[in-house]
Amino acid sequence: MSESLGSGRPPAPEQKPTTALRRRLAELRGPATPARPLDARALAALAANPGCRRRALLDGAGVDKGALAEAIGSPSAAFGQSQFAFMRGNAFEAKVKGDGGTELLRLLHERMGEGAEPPGQALTPDLAAAGPEGRAARTALALREATEAGGWALLDHPMLALEVAGSPAYLEPDAVVVHPDGRWTVVEIKSFPMIDAAADPSKVGAAARQSAVYVLALERVAVLTKGASVDHSVLLVCPRDFSNLPTASVVDVRKQLAVTRRQLTRLYRIEDIADELPPGITFDLDGQSGASLATAVEAVPAVYAPECLAACELAFHCRGRAREQGTVTALGRSLRGELGSLTTVEEVLAAARGESGDPADPTVAAVRRAAALRAEAGAPCH
């Protein structure tokens, strides 16, 4: 992993993805298949399970995991917004950003205490460019120009770049506000409500993890911009109560930022995973049978946990394999951590029965003690 995750510095030239790697990933995906972009939500999910080489490779190559799951005969884990919720969210976002972002800046002033008077009209630079690389370069230029100008600026859907396991990811936050003092604040606009000034904690947590990825990407640009800094608090804008009127809350993402930085650093580099694949492996959906695609999927090691069901289209497939193999990770990461060197259900049961395991091992001793207590509790009364 490049040191950009640790220090905000851009990757050195020798660390940038090579043409050979891009070609290799295109071959894995299918040369005629456009790559699916790796967004912040997927990146946050990937960071939550850094040991899963399967997801790292498939996401890095831009493979459509939902279509792949269907092709191998496994139901795709369905998640995300309905079409109605998507349209409602777009309408709400347009309302928040309307009139040059006046309402958005008012909310930011109200929640973050920006001076005595609310900011007036903000600069709204044009971020249009060809392709994600061009848009990311245009965004970086607009951030530098706005910081040098020393005024307010609102960047609507900027494009940010972040290196992930040796491959570039392009991320698009809802907005970034540049303050007159050179600070940059990420703005996340969500359609779930804040009722009595509080929102669903799980949804706020997901928004915080997603925003932390944006902050991480912004830091790469800020380190090269004189006078710039990135807020570690983001502005979360939601509908108030049961209306369509916007309200906002400031969310501290320092914890999520530290976790995301650490987890992304632990990711296996994509080129290393690709190099370990058997010859001829491809995830190209065109002209391949479900059996050959299933073989390709199984050629890449996976680490399944129940949390994958809410974040990965291949979760049902991986859960089935984990259950067949009897891995304890299928029962949850916390339990896996408690069981130490006992990695399968059969090993745990054998240790509990006294058939295997070192009695001096605290985990084995605890399992045997638990088995004895269960047997005692189930014994008939006399």
Short mmCIF file of C-alpha atoms in Angstrom, two decimals:
data_model
loop_
_atom_site.label_atom_id
_atom_site.label_comp_id
_atom_site.label_asym_id
_atom_site.label_seq_id
_atom_site.Cartn_x
_atom_site.Cartn_y
_atom_site.Cartn_z
CA MET A 1 0.00 0.00 0.00
CA SER A 2 1.29 3.46 -0.76
CA GLU A 3 2.09 5.79 2.09
CA SER A 4 -0.78 8.01 0.97
CA LEU A 5 -3.05 6.30 3.48
CA GLY A 6 -0.73 7.10 6.31
CA SER A 7 0.49 10.57 5.48
CA GLY A 8 -1.74 11.90 2.74
CA ARG A 9 1.14 11.99 0.25
CA PRO A 10 0.46 10.88 -3.30
CA PRO A 11 1.93 7.54 -4.37
CA ALA A 12 5.41 7.57 -5.79
CA PRO A 13 5.62 7.02 -9.55
CA GLU A 14 6.79 3.45 -9.19
CA GLN A 15 3.74 2.66 -7.05
CA LYS A 16 1.17 3.78 -9.60
CA PRO A 17 -0.73 1.03 -11.39
CA THR A 18 1.18 -0.01 -14.45
CA THR A 19 -0.26 -0.55 -17.90
CA ALA A 20 0.40 -4.27 -17.44
CA LEU A 21 -1.75 -4.33 -14.29
CA ARG A 22 -4.57 -2.45 -16.00
CA ARG A 23 -4.41 -4.91 -18.89
CA ARG A 24 -4.41 -7.86 -16.50
CA LEU A 25 -7.45 -6.56 -14.62
CA ALA A 26 -9.26 -5.94 -17.92
CA GLU A 27 -8.55 -9.55 -18.93
CA LEU A 28 -9.96 -10.81 -15.65
CA ARG A 29 -13.08 -8.67 -16.02
CA GLY A 30 -13.48 -9.25 -19.75
CA PRO A 31 -11.93 -6.84 -22.28
CA ALA A 32 -15.35 -5.87 -23.66
CA THR A 33 -16.88 -5.31 -20.21
CA PRO A 34 -16.72 -1.80 -18.73
CA ALA A 35 -15.34 -1.67 -15.20
CA ARG A 36 -17.74 -0.97 -12.37
CA PRO A 37 -16.45 1.99 -10.36
CA LEU A 38 -15.35 1.42 -6.78
CA ASP A 39 -17.40 3.93 -4.79
CA ALA A 40 -16.97 5.02 -1.18
CA ARG A 41 -19.68 2.67 0.11
CA ALA A 42 -17.99 -0.35 -1.46
CA LEU A 43 -14.59 0.88 -0.32
CA ALA A 44 -15.80 1.22 3.28
CA ALA A 45 -17.17 -2.34 3.10
CA LEU A 46 -13.87 -3.55 1.64
CA ALA A 47 -11.96 -1.85 4.44
CA ALA A 48 -14.18 -3.59 6.98
CA ASN A 49 -12.99 -6.99 5.68
CA PRO A 50 -9.38 -6.45 4.55
CA GLY A 51 -8.52 -10.15 4.62
CA CYS A 52 -10.94 -11.03 1.81
CA ARG A 53 -8.78 -11.36 -1.30
CA ARG A 54 -11.81 -12.29 -3.40
CA ARG A 55 -13.55 -8.97 -2.88
CA ALA A 56 -10.31 -7.01 -3.21
CA LEU A 57 -9.59 -8.54 -6.62
CA LEU A 58 -13.13 -8.41 -7.98
CA ASP A 59 -13.66 -4.81 -6.88
CA GLY A 60 -10.22 -3.80 -8.11
CA ALA A 61 -10.94 -5.33 -11.51
CA GLY A 62 -14.37 -3.70 -11.66
CA VAL A 63 -16.26 -7.01 -11.90
CA ASP A 64 -20.06 -6.87 -11.55
CA LYS A 65 -20.39 -9.14 -8.50
CA GLY A 66 -24.19 -9.21 -8.70
CA ALA A 67 -24.15 -10.53 -12.27
CA LEU A 68 -21.37 -12.94 -11.33
CA ALA A 69 -23.42 -14.33 -8.43
CA GLU A 70 -26.38 -14.96 -10.73
CA ALA A 71 -24.15 -16.58 -13.36
CA ILE A 72 -22.82 -19.15 -10.87
CA GLY A 73 -26.33 -19.97 -9.67
CA SER A 74 -26.15 -18.17 -6.34
CA PRO A 75 -28.69 -15.56 -5.23
CA SER A 76 -27.25 -12.08 -5.17
CA ALA A 77 -27.46 -10.29 -1.84
CA ALA A 78 -29.83 -7.41 -2.51
CA PHE A 79 -29.21 -4.10 -0.83
CA GLY A 80 -29.32 -0.42 -1.66
CA GLN A 81 -32.09 2.08 -2.30
CA SER A 82 -35.34 1.45 -4.12
CA GLN A 83 -36.03 3.50 -7.23
CA PHE A 84 -38.52 5.61 -5.28
CA ALA A 85 -36.03 6.29 -2.49
CA PHE A 86 -33.37 7.12 -5.08
CA MET A 87 -35.62 9.68 -6.77
CA ARG A 88 -36.65 11.16 -3.43
CA GLY A 89 -33.00 11.43 -2.41
CA ASN A 90 -32.08 13.22 -5.64
CA ALA A 91 -34.94 15.67 -5.19
CA PHE A 92 -33.89 16.37 -1.60
CA GLU A 93 -30.26 16.88 -2.62
CA ALA A 94 -31.30 19.33 -5.34
CA LYS A 95 -33.33 21.25 -2.76
CA VAL A 96 -30.38 21.46 -0.35
CA LYS A 97 -27.99 22.65 -3.07
CA GLY A 98 -30.44 25.02 -4.75
CA ASP A 99 -29.84 28.74 -5.15
CA GLY A 100 -26.07 28.34 -5.33
CA GLY A 101 -25.92 26.35 -2.10
CA THR A 102 -27.32 29.15 0.07
CA GLU A 103 -29.27 26.75 2.31
CA LEU A 104 -26.35 24.36 2.57
CA LEU A 105 -23.99 27.14 3.64
CA ARG A 106 -26.55 28.38 6.15
CA LEU A 107 -26.74 24.93 7.71
CA LEU A 108 -22.96 24.70 7.80
CA HIS A 109 -22.74 28.11 9.51
CA GLU A 110 -25.45 27.13 11.97
CA ARG A 111 -23.89 23.80 12.96
CA MET A 112 -20.19 24.65 12.75
CA GLY A 113 -20.30 28.25 14.01
CA GLU A 114 -18.67 29.95 11.03
CA GLY A 115 -18.35 33.59 12.11
CA ALA A 116 -20.97 36.13 13.11
CA GLU A 117 -22.80 36.29 9.80
CA PRO A 118 -23.86 33.42 7.54
CA PRO A 119 -21.79 33.22 4.35
CA GLY A 120 -23.31 34.73 1.24
CA GLN A 121 -23.00 33.36 -2.25
CA ALA A 122 -20.20 30.84 -2.71
CA LEU A 123 -18.03 30.19 -5.72
CA THR A 124 -19.30 27.08 -7.57
CA PRO A 125 -16.55 26.02 -9.99
CA ASP A 126 -17.27 23.92 -13.06
CA LEU A 127 -15.82 20.45 -12.47
CA ALA A 128 -16.63 18.95 -15.85
CA ALA A 129 -13.82 17.00 -17.56
CA ALA A 130 -13.32 13.88 -19.65
CA GLY A 131 -13.29 10.65 -17.66
CA PRO A 132 -12.75 10.11 -13.92
CA GLU A 133 -9.02 10.93 -14.13
CA GLY A 134 -9.78 14.24 -15.82
CA ARG A 135 -12.50 15.06 -13.30
CA ALA A 136 -10.19 14.22 -10.38
CA ALA A 137 -7.50 16.53 -11.81
CA ARG A 138 -10.07 19.29 -12.38
CA THR A 139 -11.33 18.90 -8.80
CA ALA A 140 -7.80 19.15 -7.39
CA LEU A 141 -7.22 22.34 -9.42
CA ALA A 142 -10.54 23.83 -8.25
CA LEU A 143 -9.70 23.08 -4.61
CA ARG A 144 -6.32 24.79 -4.94
CA GLU A 145 -7.79 27.84 -6.71
CA ALA A 146 -10.57 28.20 -4.14
CA THR A 147 -8.11 27.93 -1.24
CA GLU A 148 -5.85 30.56 -2.77
CA ALA A 149 -8.82 32.89 -3.36
CA GLY A 150 -9.61 32.87 0.37
CA GLY A 151 -13.40 32.82 0.01
CA TRP A 152 -16.26 30.38 0.21
CA ALA A 153 -16.55 27.73 -2.48
CA LEU A 154 -18.98 24.87 -2.99
CA LEU A 155 -17.81 21.94 -5.08
CA ASP A 156 -20.83 19.96 -6.26
CA HIS A 157 -20.06 16.26 -6.75
CA PRO A 158 -16.27 16.61 -6.97
CA MET A 159 -14.20 13.63 -8.06
CA LEU A 160 -11.47 12.39 -5.72
CA ALA A 161 -8.83 9.73 -6.33
CA LEU A 162 -7.49 7.24 -3.80
CA GLU A 163 -5.05 4.40 -4.34
CA VAL A 164 -6.43 1.14 -2.97
CA ALA A 165 -4.23 -1.97 -2.92
CA GLY A 166 -2.24 -0.68 -5.88
CA SER A 167 -5.25 0.29 -8.00
CA PRO A 168 -6.94 3.71 -8.31
CA ALA A 169 -10.44 4.28 -6.93
CA TYR A 170 -12.45 7.35 -7.94
CA LEU A 171 -14.85 8.69 -5.34
CA GLU A 172 -17.64 11.24 -5.60
CA PRO A 173 -18.90 12.90 -2.40
CA ASP A 174 -22.11 14.89 -2.50
CA ALA A 175 -20.23 18.14 -1.90
CA VAL A 176 -17.09 19.69 -0.46
CA VAL A 177 -17.12 23.20 1.03
CA VAL A 178 -13.96 25.32 1.03
CA HIS A 179 -13.82 27.81 3.93
CA PRO A 180 -12.12 31.23 3.74
CA ASP A 181 -9.45 29.96 6.17
CA GLY A 182 -8.50 27.09 3.84
CA ARG A 183 -10.41 24.29 5.55
CA TRP A 184 -12.25 21.73 3.45
CA THR A 185 -15.42 20.09 4.78
CA VAL A 186 -17.11 17.02 3.34
CA VAL A 187 -20.90 17.25 3.06
CA GLU A 188 -23.04 14.11 2.95
CA ILE A 189 -26.72 14.50 2.00
CA LYS A 190 -28.95 11.57 2.96
CA SER A 191 -32.68 10.98 2.56
CA PHE A 192 -33.22 9.24 5.92
CA PRO A 193 -34.85 11.59 8.47
CA MET A 194 -33.57 13.19 11.64
CA ILE A 195 -36.42 12.91 14.13
CA ASP A 196 -36.10 15.19 17.15
CA ALA A 197 -32.56 16.03 15.98
CA ALA A 198 -31.49 12.36 15.99
CA ALA A 199 -31.21 9.83 13.16
CA ASP A 200 -30.95 6.04 13.03
CA PRO A 201 -27.54 5.28 14.61
CA SER A 202 -26.78 2.48 12.13
CA LYS A 203 -27.44 4.77 9.17
CA VAL A 204 -25.39 7.57 10.70
CA GLY A 205 -22.56 5.08 11.30
CA ALA A 206 -22.65 3.95 7.67
CA ALA A 207 -22.60 7.58 6.52
CA ALA A 208 -19.64 8.28 8.82
CA ARG A 209 -17.64 5.35 7.42
CA GLN A 210 -18.42 6.47 3.88
CA SER A 211 -17.44 10.06 4.68
CA ALA A 212 -14.17 8.92 6.25
CA VAL A 213 -13.16 7.53 2.85
CA TYR A 214 -13.80 10.94 1.28
CA VAL A 215 -11.76 12.68 3.99
CA LEU A 216 -8.92 10.25 3.37
CA ALA A 217 -8.95 11.03 -0.35
CA LEU A 218 -9.15 14.78 0.27
CA GLU A 219 -6.06 14.63 2.47
CA ARG A 220 -4.02 13.52 -0.57
CA VAL A 221 -4.90 16.77 -2.31
CA ALA A 222 -4.62 18.98 0.78
CA VAL A 223 -1.03 17.92 1.48
CA LEU A 224 -0.06 19.41 -1.90
CA THR A 225 -2.09 22.61 -1.42
CA LYS A 226 -0.58 25.49 0.55
CA GLY A 227 -2.78 26.64 3.42
CA ALA A 228 -5.27 23.79 3.07
CA SER A 229 -6.53 21.41 5.74
CA VAL A 230 -9.31 18.83 5.87
CA ASP A 231 -11.96 18.83 8.58
CA HIS A 232 -12.26 15.56 10.46
CA SER A 233 -15.89 16.45 11.11
CA VAL A 234 -18.37 16.19 8.25
CA LEU A 235 -21.72 17.88 7.77
CA LEU A 236 -24.57 15.36 7.53
CA VAL A 237 -27.71 16.86 5.99
CA CYS A 238 -31.05 15.02 6.28
CA PRO A 239 -34.79 15.80 6.17
CA ARG A 240 -36.12 17.17 9.44
CA ASP A 241 -38.71 14.99 11.17
CA PHE A 242 -41.34 13.98 8.60
CA SER A 243 -40.93 16.96 6.30
CA ASN A 244 -38.72 17.64 3.30
CA LEU A 245 -37.03 20.55 5.06
CA PRO A 246 -33.28 20.06 5.54
CA THR A 247 -31.54 19.95 8.86
CA ALA A 248 -27.93 19.08 9.64
CA SER A 249 -25.64 17.52 12.19
CA VAL A 250 -21.86 17.60 12.57
CA VAL A 251 -20.39 14.08 12.70
CA ASP A 252 -16.88 13.47 14.01
CA VAL A 253 -15.26 10.81 11.79
CA ARG A 254 -11.81 10.64 13.41
CA LYS A 255 -12.42 7.11 14.70
CA GLN A 256 -13.74 5.89 11.34
CA LEU A 257 -10.86 7.63 9.57
CA ALA A 258 -8.25 5.87 11.70
CA VAL A 259 -9.92 2.48 11.23
CA THR A 260 -10.31 2.94 7.47
CA ARG A 261 -6.69 4.06 7.05
CA ARG A 262 -5.44 1.07 9.03
CA GLN A 263 -7.68 -1.45 7.28
CA LEU A 264 -6.88 -0.23 3.78
CA THR A 265 -3.19 -0.48 4.57
CA ARG A 266 -3.75 -4.16 5.44
CA LEU A 267 -5.34 -4.97 2.09
CA TYR A 268 -3.48 -7.39 -0.12
CA ARG A 269 -2.15 -5.69 -3.23
CA ILE A 270 -4.29 -6.57 -6.22
CA GLU A 271 -1.38 -7.43 -8.50
CA ASP A 272 -0.11 -9.98 -5.95
CA ILE A 273 -3.53 -11.67 -5.82
CA ALA A 274 -3.76 -11.71 -9.62
CA ASP A 275 -0.26 -13.21 -9.92
CA GLU A 276 -1.28 -16.14 -7.69
CA LEU A 277 -4.23 -17.16 -9.88
CA PRO A 278 -3.97 -20.32 -12.00
CA PRO A 279 -3.47 -19.72 -15.73
CA GLY A 280 -6.61 -19.07 -17.74
CA ILE A 281 -8.74 -17.81 -14.85
CA THR A 282 -11.19 -15.08 -15.91
CA PHE A 283 -14.46 -13.60 -14.63
CA ASP A 284 -15.67 -12.66 -18.10
CA LEU A 285 -19.40 -13.46 -18.17
CA ASP A 286 -19.50 -13.72 -21.96
CA GLY A 287 -19.08 -17.24 -23.34
CA GLN A 288 -18.38 -18.95 -20.02
CA SER A 289 -20.45 -21.55 -18.24
CA GLY A 290 -21.58 -21.13 -14.65
CA ALA A 291 -19.30 -24.00 -13.64
CA SER A 292 -16.17 -22.35 -15.07
CA LEU A 293 -17.08 -19.05 -13.45
CA ALA A 294 -17.62 -20.82 -10.12
CA THR A 295 -14.17 -22.38 -10.48
CA ALA A 296 -12.71 -18.92 -11.10
CA VAL A 297 -14.45 -17.53 -8.01
CA GLU A 298 -13.19 -20.38 -5.83
CA ALA A 299 -9.64 -19.82 -7.09
CA VAL A 300 -9.52 -16.60 -5.05
CA PRO A 301 -9.54 -17.06 -1.23
CA ALA A 302 -12.39 -15.38 0.63
CA VAL A 303 -13.00 -14.50 4.25
CA TYR A 304 -16.72 -14.63 5.01
CA ALA A 305 -18.42 -13.03 7.99
CA PRO A 306 -22.14 -12.40 8.61
CA GLU A 307 -21.55 -8.67 8.06
CA CYS A 308 -20.88 -9.46 4.39
CA LEU A 309 -24.61 -10.03 3.87
CA ALA A 310 -25.17 -6.28 4.08
CA ALA A 311 -22.26 -5.28 1.86
CA CYS A 312 -21.36 -7.86 -0.81
CA GLU A 313 -23.35 -9.39 -3.67
CA LEU A 314 -21.45 -12.69 -3.36
CA ALA A 315 -22.25 -13.04 0.35
CA PHE A 316 -24.73 -15.92 -0.05
CA HIS A 317 -22.27 -17.89 -2.15
CA CYS A 318 -19.43 -17.33 0.32
CA ARG A 319 -21.69 -18.15 3.26
CA GLY A 320 -22.60 -21.49 1.68
CA ARG A 321 -18.94 -22.37 1.18
CA ALA A 322 -18.06 -21.26 4.72
CA ARG A 323 -20.78 -23.48 6.14
CA GLU A 324 -19.65 -26.44 4.02
CA GLN A 325 -16.11 -26.00 5.32
CA GLY A 326 -17.33 -25.47 8.88
CA THR A 327 -15.32 -22.28 9.41
CA VAL A 328 -16.09 -20.41 12.62
CA THR A 329 -15.98 -17.06 10.82
CA ALA A 330 -19.43 -17.96 9.47
CA LEU A 331 -20.65 -17.52 13.05
CA GLY A 332 -19.20 -14.02 13.44
CA ARG A 333 -15.87 -12.22 13.78
CA SER A 334 -16.18 -11.80 17.54
CA LEU A 335 -16.55 -15.56 18.03
CA ARG A 336 -13.67 -16.18 15.63
CA GLY A 337 -11.50 -13.93 17.79
CA GLU A 338 -12.47 -15.79 20.95
CA LEU A 339 -11.58 -19.20 19.52
CA GLY A 340 -7.95 -18.42 18.65
CA SER A 341 -6.28 -21.34 16.86
CA LEU A 342 -9.54 -23.30 16.57
CA THR A 343 -10.67 -22.31 13.08
CA THR A 344 -13.38 -24.85 12.27
CA VAL A 345 -16.51 -26.01 14.07
CA GLU A 346 -15.20 -29.60 14.02
CA GLU A 347 -11.98 -28.52 15.74
CA VAL A 348 -14.00 -26.72 18.42
CA LEU A 349 -16.24 -29.75 19.04
CA ALA A 350 -13.27 -32.12 19.14
CA ALA A 351 -11.52 -29.88 21.66
CA ALA A 352 -14.69 -29.70 23.76
CA ARG A 353 -14.93 -33.49 23.81
CA GLY A 354 -11.29 -33.80 24.82
CA GLU A 355 -10.35 -35.56 21.60
CA SER A 356 -7.82 -32.96 20.47
CA GLY A 357 -6.17 -29.75 21.56
CA ASP A 358 -3.54 -28.83 24.11
CA PRO A 359 -5.08 -28.68 27.61
CA ALA A 360 -2.63 -25.86 28.42
CA ASP A 361 -4.12 -23.73 25.65
CA PRO A 362 -6.49 -21.22 27.35
CA THR A 363 -8.93 -21.46 24.46
CA VAL A 364 -9.08 -25.27 24.63
CA ALA A 365 -9.45 -25.11 28.41
CA ALA A 366 -12.30 -22.60 28.12
CA VAL A 367 -14.10 -24.70 25.51
CA ARG A 368 -13.82 -27.83 27.66
CA ARG A 369 -15.03 -25.94 30.71
CA ALA A 370 -18.03 -24.66 28.75
CA ALA A 371 -18.80 -28.19 27.54
CA ALA A 372 -18.62 -29.51 31.11
CA LEU A 373 -20.98 -26.79 32.38
CA ARG A 374 -23.42 -27.52 29.56
CA ALA A 375 -23.36 -31.23 30.35
CA GLU A 376 -23.89 -30.46 34.01
CA ALA A 377 -26.81 -28.14 33.25
CA GLY A 378 -28.41 -30.78 31.05
CA ALA A 379 -27.99 -33.65 33.52
CA PRO A 380 -31.25 -35.05 34.98
CA CYS A 381 -32.12 -34.04 38.53
CA HIS A 382 -32.13 -36.71 41.24
#
